[in-house]
Short mmCIF file of C-alpha atoms in Angstrom, two decimals:
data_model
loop_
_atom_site.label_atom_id
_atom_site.label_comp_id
_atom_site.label_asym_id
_atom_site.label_seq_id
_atom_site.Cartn_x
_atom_site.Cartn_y
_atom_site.Cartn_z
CA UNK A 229 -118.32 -34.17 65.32
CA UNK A 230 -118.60 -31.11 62.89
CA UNK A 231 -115.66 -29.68 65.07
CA UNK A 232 -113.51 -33.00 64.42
CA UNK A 233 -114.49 -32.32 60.45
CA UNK A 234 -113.38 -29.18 60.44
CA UNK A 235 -109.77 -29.60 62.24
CA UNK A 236 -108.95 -32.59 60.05
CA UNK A 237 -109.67 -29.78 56.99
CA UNK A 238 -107.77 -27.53 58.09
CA UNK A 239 -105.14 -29.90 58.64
CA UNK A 240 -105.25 -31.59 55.10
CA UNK A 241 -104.93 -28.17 53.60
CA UNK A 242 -101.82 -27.42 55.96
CA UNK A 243 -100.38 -30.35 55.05
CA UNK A 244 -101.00 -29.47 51.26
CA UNK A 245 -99.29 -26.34 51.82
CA UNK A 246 -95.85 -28.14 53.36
CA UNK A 247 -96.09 -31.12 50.55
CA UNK A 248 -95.65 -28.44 47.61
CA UNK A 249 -92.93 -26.42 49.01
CA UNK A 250 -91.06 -29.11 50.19
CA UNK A 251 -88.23 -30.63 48.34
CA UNK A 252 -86.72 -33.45 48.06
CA UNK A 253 -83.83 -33.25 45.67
CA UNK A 254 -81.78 -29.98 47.45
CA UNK A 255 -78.80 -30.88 45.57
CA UNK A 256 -79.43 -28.17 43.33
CA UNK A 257 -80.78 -25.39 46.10
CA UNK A 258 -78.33 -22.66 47.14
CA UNK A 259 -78.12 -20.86 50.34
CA UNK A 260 -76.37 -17.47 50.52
CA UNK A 261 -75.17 -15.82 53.23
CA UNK A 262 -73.06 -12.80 54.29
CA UNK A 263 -70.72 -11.34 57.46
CA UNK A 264 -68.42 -9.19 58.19
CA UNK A 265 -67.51 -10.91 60.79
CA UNK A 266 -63.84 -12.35 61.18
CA UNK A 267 -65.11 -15.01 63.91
CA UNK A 268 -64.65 -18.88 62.73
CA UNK A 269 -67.18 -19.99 65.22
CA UNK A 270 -70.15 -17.65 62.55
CA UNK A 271 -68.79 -20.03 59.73
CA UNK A 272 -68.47 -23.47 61.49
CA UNK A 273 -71.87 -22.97 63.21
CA UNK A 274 -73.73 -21.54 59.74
CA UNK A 275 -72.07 -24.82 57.53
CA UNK A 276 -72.53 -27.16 60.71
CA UNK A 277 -75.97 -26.52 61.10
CA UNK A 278 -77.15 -26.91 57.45
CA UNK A 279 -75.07 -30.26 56.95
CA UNK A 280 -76.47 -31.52 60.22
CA UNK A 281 -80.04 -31.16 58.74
CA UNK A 282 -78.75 -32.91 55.37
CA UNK A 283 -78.44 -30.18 53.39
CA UNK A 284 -76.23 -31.18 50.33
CA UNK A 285 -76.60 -28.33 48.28
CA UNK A 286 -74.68 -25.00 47.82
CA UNK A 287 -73.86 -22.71 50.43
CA UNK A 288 -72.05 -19.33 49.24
CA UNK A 289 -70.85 -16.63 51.90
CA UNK A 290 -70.14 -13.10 51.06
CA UNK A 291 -67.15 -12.21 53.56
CA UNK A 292 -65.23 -9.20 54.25
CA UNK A 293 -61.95 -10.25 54.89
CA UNK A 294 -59.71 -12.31 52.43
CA UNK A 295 -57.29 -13.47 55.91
CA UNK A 296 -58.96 -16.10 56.95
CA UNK A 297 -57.37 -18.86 58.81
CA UNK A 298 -56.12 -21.54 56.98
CA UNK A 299 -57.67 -24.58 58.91
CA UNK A 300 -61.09 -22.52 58.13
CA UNK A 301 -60.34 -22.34 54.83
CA UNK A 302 -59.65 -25.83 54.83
CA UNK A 303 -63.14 -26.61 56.44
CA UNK A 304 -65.13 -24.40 53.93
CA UNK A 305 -63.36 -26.17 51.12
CA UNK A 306 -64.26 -29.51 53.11
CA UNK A 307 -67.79 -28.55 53.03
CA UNK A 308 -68.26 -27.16 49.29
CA UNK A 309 -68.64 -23.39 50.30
CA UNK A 310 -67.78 -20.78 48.31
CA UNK A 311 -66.51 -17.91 49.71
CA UNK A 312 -67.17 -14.57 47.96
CA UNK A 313 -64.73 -11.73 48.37
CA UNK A 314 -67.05 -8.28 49.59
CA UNK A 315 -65.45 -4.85 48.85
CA UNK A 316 -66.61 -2.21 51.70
CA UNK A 317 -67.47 1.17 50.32
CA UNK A 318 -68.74 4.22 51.85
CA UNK A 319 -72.48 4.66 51.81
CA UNK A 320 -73.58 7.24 50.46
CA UNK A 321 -77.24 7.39 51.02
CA UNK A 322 -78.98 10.33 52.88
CA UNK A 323 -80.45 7.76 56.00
CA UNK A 324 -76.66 5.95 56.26
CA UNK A 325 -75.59 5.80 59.47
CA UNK A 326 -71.83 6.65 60.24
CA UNK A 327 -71.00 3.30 61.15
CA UNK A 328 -72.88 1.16 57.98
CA UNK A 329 -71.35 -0.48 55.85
CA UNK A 330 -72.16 -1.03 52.23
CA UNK A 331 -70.28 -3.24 49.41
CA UNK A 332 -69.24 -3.08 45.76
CA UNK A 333 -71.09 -2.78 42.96
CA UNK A 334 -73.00 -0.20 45.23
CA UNK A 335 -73.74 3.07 43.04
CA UNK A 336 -72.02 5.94 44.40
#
């Protein structure tokens, strides 16, 4: 019986935790993301996913490329993204690898 006690604690107090961070007015939440990817399937499967949940709030992406395809384009602006032009720069850090990538404002 003390076992039962305990577990239905421990519950209440998990269930505390997931009441105060949960919310339910996400109208006003934003979720940023960022690729350098030029693959529509990354953009239709990040947007897809959140509106599928009922997400209604912002969703800003930091791409790479200003090219992309116009029905894309067209899908973002469907959705309420905004896109966010990124400017790759050299990195310039000691531990960069040859290959990374970094974006502007970075300090040089």
């Amino acid at each position: 019986k003390q076992q039962k006690i305990e577990d239905q604690e421990r519950e209440n107090e998990e269930l505390k935790y997931y009441l105060y961070y949960e919310d339910d007015n996400e109208s006003d939440a934003t979720v940023i993301g960022m690729t350098y990817q030029s693959d529509p399937m990354f953009f239709y499967r990040f947007v897809a996913s959140l509106r599928a949940t009922g997400y209604s709030g912002n969703i800003i992406i930091g791409v790479e490329q200003d090219n992309l395809p116009h029905d894309l384009l067209a899908y973002l602006h469907n959705q309420s993204v905004t896109l966010h032009n990124l400017t790759p720069l050299q990195c310039t850090f000691q531990s960069a690898k040859e290959r990374q990538k970094c974006y502007a404002p970075y300090p040089a």
